[in-house]
Amino acid sequence: MNPFVFACITPHGSEIIAELSQQNVALMERTRHSMEHLGAHMRGAKPDTIILLTPHGTRVDGQFSIANSEHMYGELAEHGGKVVMDRAVDRELASAMAERARAEGLAVGVLNFATSEGPLSCLPLDWGAIVPLYFMPDVPIVVVTPSRHVSYEAHLRFGAAMAQAVSASGKRVGLIASCDWAHAHDAKGPYGYHEAAAKLDAQVVELIRTCDLEGMMSFDEQFVNDAKPDGIWQSLILAGAIPRALRDVEFLSYEVPTYFGLMCAAFFNR
C-alpha cells in the first residue's frame, strides 16, 4: 500500500520563484507553471505533514540525515527579491522514521541545534527545500538529506523504512523529492559543459515517464560524475517509498533554461 497522499519530483532552481527572477521572469516560466500544478495537487491532498528530500541540507557522510529541530528557517535573496520561510518540524514523525530506518540496519543521523526544544532549536532551510515548499501548503515538515557515500540499494531501503513509519503514524503525509538534474549543459556554467549532461537527462526523462525510477541504479559512476546530477539519490528514496506497482505518474515538464536540467512529475496512488 502507498501511504503517501501525494508525491512528486520537483526542481529547486531559485528563479522558479517569480520574486527571485525579476531580471527575467520568463526564464523558468514553464517549470513555474508545473510547480503551481504540483502545489495545487498537494493542497488538494490535504497533508498533515510533508517529507522533503533535499541534496543540499545538512550532510552527514555515510548517513541519512533527518532534521529534528523544533523548526527550520531559511532565506533566499536574488535579483532584488527575497523569500523568507519558517516551518515547524513534525518531530514525532522524524523520530519514528529514524527509529524504523535504524531497525533496518541503516545509518541515520538525527539532527538538532542549540537547544532540545523551543525557538532556539532551529536548523537551516536550504534552497533545495525552500523552492519546492514555496509552492506547497504551510504544514509541518520533515527534511531528509541523503548521502552519496551510501549505496543506491540503501536509498531504496531507507525509502521503504520511511514509508513504514508513515503508515504506522496514521497521518496524511506528502512526499517531495527535490531534484535538479545534470549541471553540465553549458560551458559558461560553473561546472562547464559535458555531452553526458543531455544524455543523462534524456534517460531520466524516459525512466520517470515509465515509472522506472530504479533504472537510475544502472548509471555508470563516471557517467554520473560527468553529467553532475543531484536528483538520483532523492528519486531512489521515493522509489523505495512507493513501489513501482503502486505508482501512476504524470510527467509535467523538462527544460534546461540555464546550465542544469529541471523536471516536474507527480505520482498518484494506483
PDB file of C-alpha atoms in Angstrom:
ATOM      1  CA  MET A   1       0.000   0.000   0.000  1.00  0.00           C
ATOM      2  CA  ASN A   2       1.175   3.544  -0.780  1.00  0.00           C
ATOM      3  CA  PRO A   3       0.872   5.529   2.498  1.00  0.00           C
ATOM      4  CA  PHE A   4       1.513   8.926   0.879  1.00  0.00           C
ATOM      5  CA  VAL A   5      -1.413  11.161  -0.051  1.00  0.00           C
ATOM      6  CA  PHE A   6       0.659  12.746  -2.838  1.00  0.00           C
ATOM      7  CA  ALA A   7       4.252  12.566  -4.054  1.00  0.00           C
ATOM      8  CA  CYS A   8       6.262  14.484  -6.609  1.00  0.00           C
ATOM      9  CA  ILE A   9       9.668  15.170  -8.086  1.00  0.00           C
ATOM     10  CA  THR A  10      10.441  18.876  -8.244  1.00  0.00           C
ATOM     11  CA  PRO A  11      13.437  21.030  -9.186  1.00  0.00           C
ATOM     12  CA  HIS A  12      14.830  23.749  -6.939  1.00  0.00           C
ATOM     13  CA  GLY A  13      16.342  26.481  -9.107  1.00  0.00           C
ATOM     14  CA  SER A  14      15.703  29.700  -7.165  1.00  0.00           C
ATOM     15  CA  GLU A  15      14.462  31.614 -10.220  1.00  0.00           C
ATOM     16  CA  ILE A  16      11.445  29.294 -10.415  1.00  0.00           C
ATOM     17  CA  ILE A  17      10.051  31.660  -7.760  1.00  0.00           C
ATOM     18  CA  ALA A  18       8.895  34.759  -9.625  1.00  0.00           C
ATOM     19  CA  GLU A  19      10.054  37.129  -6.863  1.00  0.00           C
ATOM     20  CA  LEU A  20      13.622  35.849  -7.338  1.00  0.00           C
ATOM     21  CA  SER A  21      13.648  36.136 -11.142  1.00  0.00           C
ATOM     22  CA  GLN A  22      12.911  39.807 -11.630  1.00  0.00           C
ATOM     23  CA  GLN A  23      15.591  40.217 -14.315  1.00  0.00           C
ATOM     24  CA  ASN A  24      13.909  37.574 -16.479  1.00  0.00           C
ATOM     25  CA  VAL A  25      10.602  36.296 -15.125  1.00  0.00           C
ATOM     26  CA  ALA A  26      10.078  34.172 -18.250  1.00  0.00           C
ATOM     27  CA  LEU A  27      13.352  32.248 -17.717  1.00  0.00           C
ATOM     28  CA  MET A  28      11.817  29.313 -15.817  1.00  0.00           C
ATOM     29  CA  GLU A  29       8.169  30.066 -16.563  1.00  0.00           C
ATOM     30  CA  ARG A  30       7.349  26.613 -17.901  1.00  0.00           C
ATOM     31  CA  THR A  31       8.692  24.979 -14.742  1.00  0.00           C
ATOM     32  CA  ARG A  32       6.927  27.585 -12.574  1.00  0.00           C
ATOM     33  CA  HIS A  33       3.582  26.600 -14.081  1.00  0.00           C
ATOM     34  CA  SER A  34       4.357  22.931 -13.384  1.00  0.00           C
ATOM     35  CA  MET A  35       5.255  23.742  -9.782  1.00  0.00           C
ATOM     36  CA  GLU A  36       1.977  25.593  -9.350  1.00  0.00           C
ATOM     37  CA  HIS A  37       0.217  22.485 -10.698  1.00  0.00           C
ATOM     38  CA  LEU A  38       2.061  20.259  -8.204  1.00  0.00           C
ATOM     39  CA  GLY A  39       1.257  22.650  -5.370  1.00  0.00           C
ATOM     40  CA  ALA A  40      -2.425  22.513  -6.251  1.00  0.00           C
ATOM     41  CA  HIS A  41      -2.320  18.698  -6.146  1.00  0.00           C
ATOM     42  CA  MET A  42      -0.573  18.771  -2.756  1.00  0.00           C
ATOM     43  CA  ARG A  43      -3.092  21.228  -1.309  1.00  0.00           C
ATOM     44  CA  GLY A  44      -5.916  19.065  -2.617  1.00  0.00           C
ATOM     45  CA  ALA A  45      -4.403  16.043  -0.860  1.00  0.00           C
ATOM     46  CA  LYS A  46      -4.587  17.901   2.496  1.00  0.00           C
ATOM     47  CA  PRO A  47      -1.379  16.561   4.084  1.00  0.00           C
ATOM     48  CA  ASP A  48      -0.757  16.884   7.817  1.00  0.00           C
ATOM     49  CA  THR A  49       2.992  16.769   7.132  1.00  0.00           C
ATOM     50  CA  ILE A  50       5.295  16.993   4.130  1.00  0.00           C
ATOM     51  CA  ILE A  51       8.532  14.993   3.917  1.00  0.00           C
ATOM     52  CA  LEU A  52      11.090  16.875   1.835  1.00  0.00           C
ATOM     53  CA  LEU A  53      14.151  15.103   0.402  1.00  0.00           C
ATOM     54  CA  THR A  54      16.925  17.566  -0.480  1.00  0.00           C
ATOM     55  CA  PRO A  55      20.516  17.118  -1.676  1.00  0.00           C
ATOM     56  CA  HIS A  56      21.600  20.443  -0.151  1.00  0.00           C
ATOM     57  CA  GLY A  57      20.677  20.163   3.526  1.00  0.00           C
ATOM     58  CA  THR A  58      22.999  19.338   6.406  1.00  0.00           C
ATOM     59  CA  ARG A  59      25.025  16.413   5.078  1.00  0.00           C
ATOM     60  CA  VAL A  60      26.488  13.601   7.143  1.00  0.00           C
ATOM     61  CA  ASP A  61      28.909  11.408   5.185  1.00  0.00           C
ATOM     62  CA  GLY A  62      27.752   7.803   5.202  1.00  0.00           C
ATOM     63  CA  GLN A  63      24.417   8.514   6.901  1.00  0.00           C
ATOM     64  CA  PHE A  64      20.917   9.630   6.072  1.00  0.00           C
ATOM     65  CA  SER A  65      20.363  12.972   7.793  1.00  0.00           C
ATOM     66  CA  ILE A  66      16.961  13.736   9.361  1.00  0.00           C
ATOM     67  CA  ALA A  67      16.354  17.232  10.723  1.00  0.00           C
ATOM     68  CA  ASN A  68      14.579  17.064  14.098  1.00  0.00           C
ATOM     69  CA  SER A  69      14.741  20.610  15.432  1.00  0.00           C
ATOM     70  CA  GLU A  70      11.662  22.442  16.692  1.00  0.00           C
ATOM     71  CA  HIS A  71      11.514  24.444  13.470  1.00  0.00           C
ATOM     72  CA  MET A  72      13.567  25.288  10.370  1.00  0.00           C
ATOM     73  CA  TYR A  73      14.280  28.735   8.940  1.00  0.00           C
ATOM     74  CA  GLY A  74      15.808  29.964   5.707  1.00  0.00           C
ATOM     75  CA  GLU A  75      16.152  32.952   3.384  1.00  0.00           C
ATOM     76  CA  LEU A  76      16.746  33.248  -0.363  1.00  0.00           C
ATOM     77  CA  ALA A  77      17.677  36.624  -1.844  1.00  0.00           C
ATOM     78  CA  GLU A  78      18.363  37.117  -5.560  1.00  0.00           C
ATOM     79  CA  HIS A  79      17.857  39.846  -8.190  1.00  0.00           C
ATOM     80  CA  GLY A  80      16.374  42.246  -5.677  1.00  0.00           C
ATOM     81  CA  GLY A  81      13.805  39.755  -4.384  1.00  0.00           C
ATOM     82  CA  LYS A  82      13.737  37.881  -1.105  1.00  0.00           C
ATOM     83  CA  VAL A  83      11.844  34.865   0.228  1.00  0.00           C
ATOM     84  CA  VAL A  84      11.791  34.049   3.950  1.00  0.00           C
ATOM     85  CA  MET A  85      10.474  30.731   5.252  1.00  0.00           C
ATOM     86  CA  ASP A  86       9.946  29.315   8.740  1.00  0.00           C
ATOM     87  CA  ARG A  87       8.348  25.879   9.094  1.00  0.00           C
ATOM     88  CA  ALA A  88       7.523  23.734  12.098  1.00  0.00           C
ATOM     89  CA  VAL A  89       9.024  20.239  12.141  1.00  0.00           C
ATOM     90  CA  ASP A  90       6.943  17.113  12.712  1.00  0.00           C
ATOM     91  CA  ARG A  91       9.331  15.770  15.336  1.00  0.00           C
ATOM     92  CA  GLU A  92       7.174  12.758  16.117  1.00  0.00           C
ATOM     93  CA  LEU A  93       7.361  11.544  12.521  1.00  0.00           C
ATOM     94  CA  ALA A  94      11.053  12.447  12.193  1.00  0.00           C
ATOM     95  CA  SER A  95      11.880  10.297  15.241  1.00  0.00           C
ATOM     96  CA  ALA A  96       9.720   7.421  14.018  1.00  0.00           C
ATOM     97  CA  MET A  97      11.418   7.486  10.607  1.00  0.00           C
ATOM     98  CA  ALA A  98      14.862   7.353  12.224  1.00  0.00           C
ATOM     99  CA  GLU A  99      13.846   4.509  14.527  1.00  0.00           C
ATOM    100  CA  ARG A 100      12.402   2.463  11.653  1.00  0.00           C
ATOM    101  CA  ALA A 101      15.447   3.032   9.420  1.00  0.00           C
ATOM    102  CA  ARG A 102      17.861   2.058  12.202  1.00  0.00           C
ATOM    103  CA  ALA A 103      15.846  -1.102  12.813  1.00  0.00           C
ATOM    104  CA  GLU A 104      16.598  -1.967   9.172  1.00  0.00           C
ATOM    105  CA  GLY A 105      20.336  -1.559   9.806  1.00  0.00           C
ATOM    106  CA  LEU A 106      20.662   1.820   8.083  1.00  0.00           C
ATOM    107  CA  ALA A 107      22.941   4.582   9.359  1.00  0.00           C
ATOM    108  CA  VAL A 108      20.882   7.643  10.317  1.00  0.00           C
ATOM    109  CA  GLY A 109      21.884  10.948  11.886  1.00  0.00           C
ATOM    110  CA  VAL A 110      19.103  12.798  13.723  1.00  0.00           C
ATOM    111  CA  LEU A 111      19.977  16.490  13.819  1.00  0.00           C
ATOM    112  CA  ASN A 112      19.095  19.325  16.155  1.00  0.00           C
ATOM    113  CA  PHE A 113      20.756  22.623  17.065  1.00  0.00           C
ATOM    114  CA  ALA A 114      21.389  24.714  20.191  1.00  0.00           C
ATOM    115  CA  THR A 115      18.555  23.524  22.463  1.00  0.00           C
ATOM    116  CA  SER A 116      16.492  20.357  22.626  1.00  0.00           C
ATOM    117  CA  GLU A 117      13.279  22.328  22.060  1.00  0.00           C
ATOM    118  CA  GLY A 118      11.910  25.844  21.867  1.00  0.00           C
ATOM    119  CA  PRO A 119      12.632  28.739  19.484  1.00  0.00           C
ATOM    120  CA  LEU A 120      16.418  28.267  19.526  1.00  0.00           C
ATOM    121  CA  SER A 121      16.032  24.680  18.322  1.00  0.00           C
ATOM    122  CA  CYS A 122      16.324  25.661  14.667  1.00  0.00           C
ATOM    123  CA  LEU A 123      18.147  24.244  11.642  1.00  0.00           C
ATOM    124  CA  PRO A 124      18.576  25.997   8.268  1.00  0.00           C
ATOM    125  CA  LEU A 125      16.290  25.517   5.305  1.00  0.00           C
ATOM    126  CA  ASP A 126      18.347  25.399   2.098  1.00  0.00           C
ATOM    127  CA  TRP A 127      17.217  26.339  -1.402  1.00  0.00           C
ATOM    128  CA  GLY A 128      16.572  22.687  -2.171  1.00  0.00           C
ATOM    129  CA  ALA A 129      13.792  22.842   0.420  1.00  0.00           C
ATOM    130  CA  ILE A 130      12.624  26.462   0.208  1.00  0.00           C
ATOM    131  CA  VAL A 131      11.929  26.457  -3.546  1.00  0.00           C
ATOM    132  CA  PRO A 132       9.570  23.455  -3.674  1.00  0.00           C
ATOM    133  CA  LEU A 133       7.974  24.265  -0.294  1.00  0.00           C
ATOM    134  CA  TYR A 134       7.192  27.784  -1.536  1.00  0.00           C
ATOM    135  CA  PHE A 135       4.520  26.241  -3.797  1.00  0.00           C
ATOM    136  CA  MET A 136       3.140  23.861  -1.152  1.00  0.00           C
ATOM    137  CA  PRO A 137       0.728  24.193   1.788  1.00  0.00           C
ATOM    138  CA  ASP A 138       2.172  25.537   5.040  1.00  0.00           C
ATOM    139  CA  VAL A 139       2.184  22.389   7.171  1.00  0.00           C
ATOM    140  CA  PRO A 140       4.873  20.806   9.393  1.00  0.00           C
ATOM    141  CA  ILE A 141       7.788  19.218   7.572  1.00  0.00           C
ATOM    142  CA  VAL A 142      10.455  16.539   7.909  1.00  0.00           C
ATOM    143  CA  VAL A 143      13.612  17.277   5.920  1.00  0.00           C
ATOM    144  CA  VAL A 144      15.886  14.414   4.876  1.00  0.00           C
ATOM    145  CA  THR A 145      19.298  14.701   3.210  1.00  0.00           C
ATOM    146  CA  PRO A 146      20.755  11.520   1.691  1.00  0.00           C
ATOM    147  CA  SER A 147      24.459  10.676   1.453  1.00  0.00           C
ATOM    148  CA  ARG A 148      26.287   9.845  -1.750  1.00  0.00           C
ATOM    149  CA  HIS A 149      28.620   7.678   0.330  1.00  0.00           C
ATOM    150  CA  VAL A 150      25.726   5.229   0.818  1.00  0.00           C
ATOM    151  CA  SER A 151      24.763   2.662  -1.826  1.00  0.00           C
ATOM    152  CA  TYR A 152      21.833   3.101  -4.185  1.00  0.00           C
ATOM    153  CA  GLU A 153      20.277  -0.019  -2.687  1.00  0.00           C
ATOM    154  CA  ALA A 154      20.406   1.557   0.784  1.00  0.00           C
ATOM    155  CA  HIS A 155      18.423   4.525  -0.545  1.00  0.00           C
ATOM    156  CA  LEU A 156      15.662   2.163  -1.649  1.00  0.00           C
ATOM    157  CA  ARG A 157      15.692   0.540   1.791  1.00  0.00           C
ATOM    158  CA  PHE A 158      15.545   3.907   3.507  1.00  0.00           C
ATOM    159  CA  GLY A 159      12.522   4.844   1.397  1.00  0.00           C
ATOM    160  CA  ALA A 160      10.783   1.608   2.369  1.00  0.00           C
ATOM    161  CA  ALA A 161      11.525   2.204   6.069  1.00  0.00           C
ATOM    162  CA  MET A 162      10.256   5.767   5.754  1.00  0.00           C
ATOM    163  CA  ALA A 163       7.007   4.503   4.224  1.00  0.00           C
ATOM    164  CA  GLN A 164       6.554   2.047   7.089  1.00  0.00           C
ATOM    165  CA  ALA A 165       6.930   4.859   9.615  1.00  0.00           C
ATOM    166  CA  VAL A 166       4.427   6.997   7.702  1.00  0.00           C
ATOM    167  CA  SER A 167       1.931   4.149   7.530  1.00  0.00           C
ATOM    168  CA  ALA A 168       2.232   3.475  11.252  1.00  0.00           C
ATOM    169  CA  SER A 169       1.779   7.165  12.085  1.00  0.00           C
ATOM    170  CA  GLY A 170      -1.773   7.335  10.744  1.00  0.00           C
ATOM    171  CA  LYS A 171      -1.014  10.809   9.393  1.00  0.00           C
ATOM    172  CA  ARG A 172      -1.718  12.213   5.949  1.00  0.00           C
ATOM    173  CA  VAL A 173       1.786  12.713   4.553  1.00  0.00           C
ATOM    174  CA  GLY A 174       3.022  14.224   1.293  1.00  0.00           C
ATOM    175  CA  LEU A 175       6.432  13.459  -0.186  1.00  0.00           C
ATOM    176  CA  ILE A 176       8.681  15.720  -2.262  1.00  0.00           C
ATOM    177  CA  ALA A 177      11.917  14.589  -3.907  1.00  0.00           C
ATOM    178  CA  SER A 178      13.708  17.873  -4.626  1.00  0.00           C
ATOM    179  CA  CYS A 179      15.917  17.164  -7.636  1.00  0.00           C
ATOM    180  CA  ASP A 180      17.822  19.199 -10.173  1.00  0.00           C
ATOM    181  CA  TRP A 181      19.398  17.154 -12.912  1.00  0.00           C
ATOM    182  CA  ALA A 182      22.575  17.346 -14.978  1.00  0.00           C
ATOM    183  CA  HIS A 183      24.577  20.501 -14.196  1.00  0.00           C
ATOM    184  CA  ALA A 184      26.960  20.359 -17.172  1.00  0.00           C
ATOM    185  CA  HIS A 185      24.755  21.647 -20.005  1.00  0.00           C
ATOM    186  CA  ASP A 186      26.536  24.980 -20.540  1.00  0.00           C
ATOM    187  CA  ALA A 187      30.224  25.738 -20.994  1.00  0.00           C
ATOM    188  CA  LYS A 188      29.654  29.089 -19.268  1.00  0.00           C
ATOM    189  CA  GLY A 189      28.086  27.454 -16.214  1.00  0.00           C
ATOM    190  CA  PRO A 190      30.033  26.777 -13.007  1.00  0.00           C
ATOM    191  CA  TYR A 191      30.566  23.095 -13.914  1.00  0.00           C
ATOM    192  CA  GLY A 192      31.369  23.563 -17.610  1.00  0.00           C
ATOM    193  CA  TYR A 193      29.971  21.505 -20.473  1.00  0.00           C
ATOM    194  CA  HIS A 194      29.901  17.745 -20.925  1.00  0.00           C
ATOM    195  CA  GLU A 195      27.948  15.782 -23.521  1.00  0.00           C
ATOM    196  CA  ALA A 196      26.898  13.360 -20.773  1.00  0.00           C
ATOM    197  CA  ALA A 197      24.528  16.007 -19.379  1.00  0.00           C
ATOM    198  CA  ALA A 198      21.994  15.843 -22.210  1.00  0.00           C
ATOM    199  CA  LYS A 199      22.329  12.062 -22.411  1.00  0.00           C
ATOM    200  CA  LEU A 200      21.682  11.504 -18.714  1.00  0.00           C
ATOM    201  CA  ASP A 201      18.725  13.883 -18.615  1.00  0.00           C
ATOM    202  CA  ALA A 202      17.156  12.202 -21.651  1.00  0.00           C
ATOM    203  CA  GLN A 203      17.433   8.827 -19.940  1.00  0.00           C
ATOM    204  CA  VAL A 204      15.999  10.199 -16.680  1.00  0.00           C
ATOM    205  CA  VAL A 205      13.019  11.700 -18.521  1.00  0.00           C
ATOM    206  CA  GLU A 206      12.244   8.282 -20.002  1.00  0.00           C
ATOM    207  CA  LEU A 207      12.706   6.489 -16.670  1.00  0.00           C
ATOM    208  CA  ILE A 208      10.359   8.883 -14.899  1.00  0.00           C
ATOM    209  CA  ARG A 209       7.762   8.745 -17.695  1.00  0.00           C
ATOM    210  CA  THR A 210       7.723   4.941 -17.401  1.00  0.00           C
ATOM    211  CA  CYS A 211       7.815   4.931 -13.562  1.00  0.00           C
ATOM    212  CA  ASP A 212      11.134   3.056 -13.661  1.00  0.00           C
ATOM    213  CA  LEU A 213      12.981   5.176 -11.097  1.00  0.00           C
ATOM    214  CA  GLU A 214      15.007   2.123 -10.104  1.00  0.00           C
ATOM    215  CA  GLY A 215      16.595   2.228 -13.565  1.00  0.00           C
ATOM    216  CA  MET A 216      18.838   5.046 -12.332  1.00  0.00           C
ATOM    217  CA  MET A 217      20.737   2.452 -10.294  1.00  0.00           C
ATOM    218  CA  SER A 218      22.306   1.202 -13.537  1.00  0.00           C
ATOM    219  CA  PHE A 219      24.008   4.520 -14.335  1.00  0.00           C
ATOM    220  CA  ASP A 220      27.771   4.191 -14.560  1.00  0.00           C
ATOM    221  CA  GLU A 221      29.661   6.143 -11.897  1.00  0.00           C
ATOM    222  CA  GLN A 222      31.746   8.048 -14.455  1.00  0.00           C
ATOM    223  CA  PHE A 223      28.596   8.916 -16.436  1.00  0.00           C
ATOM    224  CA  VAL A 224      27.071  10.420 -13.279  1.00  0.00           C
ATOM    225  CA  ASN A 225      30.266  12.295 -12.409  1.00  0.00           C
ATOM    226  CA  ASP A 226      30.452  13.779 -15.905  1.00  0.00           C
ATOM    227  CA  ALA A 227      26.795  14.850 -16.043  1.00  0.00           C
ATOM    228  CA  LYS A 228      26.655  16.055 -12.425  1.00  0.00           C
ATOM    229  CA  PRO A 229      23.001  15.490 -11.473  1.00  0.00           C
ATOM    230  CA  ASP A 230      21.814  15.913  -7.892  1.00  0.00           C
ATOM    231  CA  GLY A 231      18.498  14.098  -8.232  1.00  0.00           C
ATOM    232  CA  ILE A 232      19.321  10.396  -8.342  1.00  0.00           C
ATOM    233  CA  TRP A 233      19.519   9.815  -4.583  1.00  0.00           C
ATOM    234  CA  GLN A 234      16.249  11.516  -3.641  1.00  0.00           C
ATOM    235  CA  SER A 235      14.481   9.768  -6.543  1.00  0.00           C
ATOM    236  CA  LEU A 236      15.646   6.382  -5.277  1.00  0.00           C
ATOM    237  CA  ILE A 237      14.296   7.133  -1.805  1.00  0.00           C
ATOM    238  CA  LEU A 238      10.951   7.938  -3.425  1.00  0.00           C
ATOM    239  CA  ALA A 239      11.203   4.680  -5.388  1.00  0.00           C
ATOM    240  CA  GLY A 240      11.748   2.720  -2.187  1.00  0.00           C
ATOM    241  CA  ALA A 241       8.861   4.521  -0.502  1.00  0.00           C
ATOM    242  CA  ILE A 242       6.358   3.898  -3.310  1.00  0.00           C
ATOM    243  CA  PRO A 243       6.878   0.559  -5.094  1.00  0.00           C
ATOM    244  CA  ARG A 244       6.634   0.650  -8.880  1.00  0.00           C
ATOM    245  CA  ALA A 245       3.408  -1.373  -8.931  1.00  0.00           C
ATOM    246  CA  LEU A 246       1.720   1.388  -6.897  1.00  0.00           C
ATOM    247  CA  ARG A 247       2.900   4.373  -8.985  1.00  0.00           C
ATOM    248  CA  ASP A 248       0.941   6.273 -11.569  1.00  0.00           C
ATOM    249  CA  VAL A 249       2.959   9.162 -12.985  1.00  0.00           C
ATOM    250  CA  GLU A 250       2.040  12.465 -14.592  1.00  0.00           C
ATOM    251  CA  PHE A 251       5.177  13.854 -16.247  1.00  0.00           C
ATOM    252  CA  LEU A 252       4.690  17.604 -16.446  1.00  0.00           C
ATOM    253  CA  SER A 253       7.793  19.250 -17.879  1.00  0.00           C
ATOM    254  CA  TYR A 254      11.501  19.256 -18.633  1.00  0.00           C
ATOM    255  CA  GLU A 255      13.615  22.234 -19.613  1.00  0.00           C
ATOM    256  CA  VAL A 256      17.195  23.500 -19.481  1.00  0.00           C
ATOM    257  CA  PRO A 257      16.880  27.277 -19.171  1.00  0.00           C
ATOM    258  CA  THR A 258      20.414  27.710 -17.796  1.00  0.00           C
ATOM    259  CA  TYR A 259      23.158  25.154 -17.101  1.00  0.00           C
ATOM    260  CA  PHE A 260      21.099  22.496 -15.265  1.00  0.00           C
ATOM    261  CA  GLY A 261      18.040  20.408 -16.077  1.00  0.00           C
ATOM    262  CA  LEU A 262      14.649  20.935 -14.437  1.00  0.00           C
ATOM    263  CA  MET A 263      11.926  18.261 -14.290  1.00  0.00           C
ATOM    264  CA  CYS A 264       8.496  18.106 -12.674  1.00  0.00           C
ATOM    265  CA  ALA A 265       6.473  14.926 -12.171  1.00  0.00           C
ATOM    266  CA  ALA A 266       3.535  13.888  -9.987  1.00  0.00           C
ATOM    267  CA  PHE A 267       2.969  10.419  -8.559  1.00  0.00           C
ATOM    268  CA  PHE A 268      -0.502   9.212  -7.682  1.00  0.00           C
ATOM    269  CA  ASN A 269      -1.806   6.115  -5.915  1.00  0.00           C
ATOM    270  CA  ARG A 270      -2.580   3.309  -8.314  1.00  0.00           C
TER     271      ARG A 270
END
